[in-house]
CSV table of C-alpha atoms in Angstrom, one decimal:
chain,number,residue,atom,x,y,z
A,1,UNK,CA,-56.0,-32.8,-90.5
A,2,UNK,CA,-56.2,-29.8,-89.0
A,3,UNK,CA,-58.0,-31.7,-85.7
A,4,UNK,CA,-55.4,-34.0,-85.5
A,5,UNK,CA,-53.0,-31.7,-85.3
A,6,UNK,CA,-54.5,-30.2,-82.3
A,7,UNK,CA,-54.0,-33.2,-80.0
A,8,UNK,CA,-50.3,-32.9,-81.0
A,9,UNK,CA,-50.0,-29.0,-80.0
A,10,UNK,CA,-51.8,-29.9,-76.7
A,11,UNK,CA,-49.6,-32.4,-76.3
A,12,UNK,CA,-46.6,-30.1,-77.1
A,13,UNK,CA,-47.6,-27.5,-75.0
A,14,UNK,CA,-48.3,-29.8,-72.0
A,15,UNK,CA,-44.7,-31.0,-72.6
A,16,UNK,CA,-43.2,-27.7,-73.0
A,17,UNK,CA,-45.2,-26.6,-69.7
A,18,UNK,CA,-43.4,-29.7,-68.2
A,19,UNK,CA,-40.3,-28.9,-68.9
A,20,UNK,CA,-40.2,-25.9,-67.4
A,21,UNK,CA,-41.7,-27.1,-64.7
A,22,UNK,CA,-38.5,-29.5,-65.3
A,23,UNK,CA,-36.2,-26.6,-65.6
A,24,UNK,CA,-37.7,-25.8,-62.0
A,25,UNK,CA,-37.4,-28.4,-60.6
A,26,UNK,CA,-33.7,-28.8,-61.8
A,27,UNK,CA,-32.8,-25.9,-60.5
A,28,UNK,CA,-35.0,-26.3,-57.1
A,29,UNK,CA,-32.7,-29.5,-56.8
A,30,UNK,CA,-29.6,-27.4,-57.2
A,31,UNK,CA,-30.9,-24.8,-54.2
A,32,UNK,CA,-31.5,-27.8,-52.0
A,33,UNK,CA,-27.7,-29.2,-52.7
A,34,UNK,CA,-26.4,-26.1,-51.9
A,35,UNK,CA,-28.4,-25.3,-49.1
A,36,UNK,CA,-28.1,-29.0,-47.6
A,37,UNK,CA,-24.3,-27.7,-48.2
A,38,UNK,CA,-24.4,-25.2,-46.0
A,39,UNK,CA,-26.1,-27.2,-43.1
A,40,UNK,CA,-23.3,-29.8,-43.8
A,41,UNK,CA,-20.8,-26.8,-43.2
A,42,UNK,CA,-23.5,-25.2,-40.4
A,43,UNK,CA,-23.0,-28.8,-38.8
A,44,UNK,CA,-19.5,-29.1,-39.1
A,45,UNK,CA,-18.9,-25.3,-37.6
A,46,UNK,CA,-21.4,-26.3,-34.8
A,47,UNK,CA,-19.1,-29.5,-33.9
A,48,UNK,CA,-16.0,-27.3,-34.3
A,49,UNK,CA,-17.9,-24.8,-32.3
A,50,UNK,CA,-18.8,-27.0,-29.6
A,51,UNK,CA,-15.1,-29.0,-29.3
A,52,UNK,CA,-13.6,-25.2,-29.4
A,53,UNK,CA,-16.2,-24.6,-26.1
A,54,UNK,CA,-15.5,-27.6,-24.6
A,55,UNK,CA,-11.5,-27.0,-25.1
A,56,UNK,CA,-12.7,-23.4,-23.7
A,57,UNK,CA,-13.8,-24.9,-20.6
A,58,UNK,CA,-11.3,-27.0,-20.0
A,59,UNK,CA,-8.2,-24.7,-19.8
A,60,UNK,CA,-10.3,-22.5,-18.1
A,61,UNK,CA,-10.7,-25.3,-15.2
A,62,UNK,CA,-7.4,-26.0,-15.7
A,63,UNK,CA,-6.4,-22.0,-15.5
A,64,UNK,CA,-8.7,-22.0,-12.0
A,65,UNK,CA,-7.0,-24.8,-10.8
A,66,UNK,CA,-3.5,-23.4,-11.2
A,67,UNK,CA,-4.7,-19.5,-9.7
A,68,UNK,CA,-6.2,-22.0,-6.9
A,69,UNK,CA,-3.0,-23.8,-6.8
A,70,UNK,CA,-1.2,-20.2,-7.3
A,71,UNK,CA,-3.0,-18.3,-4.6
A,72,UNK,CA,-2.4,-20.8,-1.9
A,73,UNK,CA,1.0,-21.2,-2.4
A,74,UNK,CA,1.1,-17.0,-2.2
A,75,UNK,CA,-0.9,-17.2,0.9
A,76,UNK,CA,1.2,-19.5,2.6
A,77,UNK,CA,4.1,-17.9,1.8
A,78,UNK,CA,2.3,-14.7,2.8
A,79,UNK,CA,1.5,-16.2,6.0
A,80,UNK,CA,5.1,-17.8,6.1
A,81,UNK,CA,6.3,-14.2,5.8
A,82,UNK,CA,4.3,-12.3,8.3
A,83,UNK,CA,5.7,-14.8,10.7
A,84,UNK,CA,9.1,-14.0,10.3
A,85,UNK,CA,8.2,-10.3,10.2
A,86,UNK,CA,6.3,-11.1,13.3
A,87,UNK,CA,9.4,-12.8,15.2
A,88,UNK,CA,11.5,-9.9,13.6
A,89,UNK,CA,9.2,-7.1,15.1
A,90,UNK,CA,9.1,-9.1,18.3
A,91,UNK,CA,12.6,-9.2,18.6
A,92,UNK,CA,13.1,-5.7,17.8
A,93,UNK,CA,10.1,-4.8,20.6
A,94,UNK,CA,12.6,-6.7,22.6
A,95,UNK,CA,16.0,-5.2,21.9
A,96,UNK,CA,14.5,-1.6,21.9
A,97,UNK,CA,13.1,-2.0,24.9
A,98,UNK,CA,16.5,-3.2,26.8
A,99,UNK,CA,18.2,0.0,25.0
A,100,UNK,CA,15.3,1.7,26.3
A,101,UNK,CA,15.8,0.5,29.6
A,102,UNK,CA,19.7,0.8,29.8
A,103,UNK,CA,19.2,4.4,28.4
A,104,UNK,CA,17.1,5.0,31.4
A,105,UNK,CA,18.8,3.7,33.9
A,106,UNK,CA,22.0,5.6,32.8
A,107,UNK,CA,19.7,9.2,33.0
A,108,UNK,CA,18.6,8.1,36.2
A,109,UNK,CA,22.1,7.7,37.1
A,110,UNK,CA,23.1,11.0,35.2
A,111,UNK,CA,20.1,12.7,37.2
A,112,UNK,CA,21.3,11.1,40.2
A,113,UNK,CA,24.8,12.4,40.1
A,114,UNK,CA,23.8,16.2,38.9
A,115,UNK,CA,21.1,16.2,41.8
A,116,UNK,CA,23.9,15.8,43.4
A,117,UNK,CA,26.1,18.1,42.8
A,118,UNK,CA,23.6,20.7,42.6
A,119,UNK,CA,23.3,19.9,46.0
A,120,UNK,CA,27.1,20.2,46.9
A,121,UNK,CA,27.2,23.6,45.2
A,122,UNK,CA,23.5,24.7,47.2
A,123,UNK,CA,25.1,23.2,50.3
A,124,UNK,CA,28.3,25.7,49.7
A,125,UNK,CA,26.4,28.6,48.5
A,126,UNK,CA,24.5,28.1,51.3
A,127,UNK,CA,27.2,28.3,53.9
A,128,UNK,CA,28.9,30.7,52.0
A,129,UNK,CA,25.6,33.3,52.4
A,130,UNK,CA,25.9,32.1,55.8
A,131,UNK,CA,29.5,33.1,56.3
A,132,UNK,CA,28.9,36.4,54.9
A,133,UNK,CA,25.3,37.1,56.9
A,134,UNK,CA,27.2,36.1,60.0
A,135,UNK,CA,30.4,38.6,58.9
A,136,UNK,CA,27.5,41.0,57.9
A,137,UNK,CA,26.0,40.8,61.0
A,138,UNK,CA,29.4,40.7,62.9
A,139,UNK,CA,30.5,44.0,61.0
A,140,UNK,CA,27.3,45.2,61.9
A,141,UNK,CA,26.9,45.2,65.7
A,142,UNK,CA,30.8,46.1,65.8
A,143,UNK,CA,29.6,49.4,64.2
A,144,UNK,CA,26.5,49.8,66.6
A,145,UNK,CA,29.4,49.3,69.4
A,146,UNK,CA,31.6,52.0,68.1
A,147,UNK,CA,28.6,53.8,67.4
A,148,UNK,CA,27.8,53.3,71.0
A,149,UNK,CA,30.8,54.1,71.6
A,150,UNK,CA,31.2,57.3,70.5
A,151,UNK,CA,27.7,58.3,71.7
A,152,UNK,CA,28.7,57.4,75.0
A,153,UNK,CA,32.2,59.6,74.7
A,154,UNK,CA,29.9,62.6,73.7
C-alpha cells in the first residue's frame, strides 16, 4: 500500500509545486495589470504632454506675432514721432535764428549809434584840448612878450 501511496504524494507535491508556481503566476499577472496601468497613464500624460506642447507653441507664435505686430506699430509711431520732433526742431532752428538775427542787427545798430557818440564826445574833447593848447599857448607867448618886455625896459 505503501507504494501506491507514493505516486499519490508525488503527485501531491507536483501539485502543490504547481500551485505555487500558480500563486506566482497570479500575482506576476497582477504586476503586469498594474504596470500596463501605468503605461496606460505614461501614455495618456505623454498625449496630455504633447497637446500641452503643442498649445505651448502655439501661443507662443501667436505671442511673437503680436510683439511683431507690437513693435512695428511702436516703430512707426517712433518714427512718426521723430518726425514731428524733427519739423519742431527745424522750426525752432528757424525762429531762433531770425531772433538771432534781429538781436544782431539791433547791436549793430546799438554799436552803431554809441560809436557814434563816442565820436561826438572825442570830436569835442578834442577841440576842447585844442581850445585850451591854443589859450595855453596864447597865455604863453603873451608872458614871453611881457617877459620881453620887461627885459627890454631893464
Amino acid at each position: 500500500m505503501v507504494g501506491k501511496l507514493q505516486p499519490l504524494a508525488q503527485m501531491t507535491r507536483r501539485l502543490q509545486v504547481l500551485a505555487q508556481i500558480t500563486g506566482r503566476l497570479q500575482a506576476l499577472a497582477e504586476v503586469a495589470g498594474r504596470l500596463q496601468a501605468e503605461v496606460q497613464k505614461a501614455g495618456w500624460l505623454r498625449n496630455m504632454a504633447l497637446k500641452a506642447a503643442g498649445r505651448v507653441r502655439t501661443l507662443a507664435l501667436e505671442a511673437a506675432g503680436r510683439v511683431g505686430s507690437l513693435a512695428l506699430e511702436a516703430a512707426g509711431r517712433l518714427r512718426t514721432l521723430a518726425l514731428e520732433a524733427t519739423g519742431q526742431l527745424r522750426t525752432l532752428a528757424l525762429e531762433v535764428t531770425c531772433h538771432l538775427r534781429a538781436l544782431a542787427l539791433n547791436a549793430a545798430d546799438l554799436l552803431r549809434m554809441l560809436v557814434l557818440k563816442a565820436a561826438g564826445w572825442l570830436k569835442t574833447l578834442a577841440l576842447k584840448a585844442a581850445g585850451r593848447l591854443w589859450t595855453l599857448n596864447t597865455l604863453q607867448e603873451e608872458k614871453l612878450k611881457v617877459k620881453r618886455h620887461n627885459v627890454d625896459r631893464l
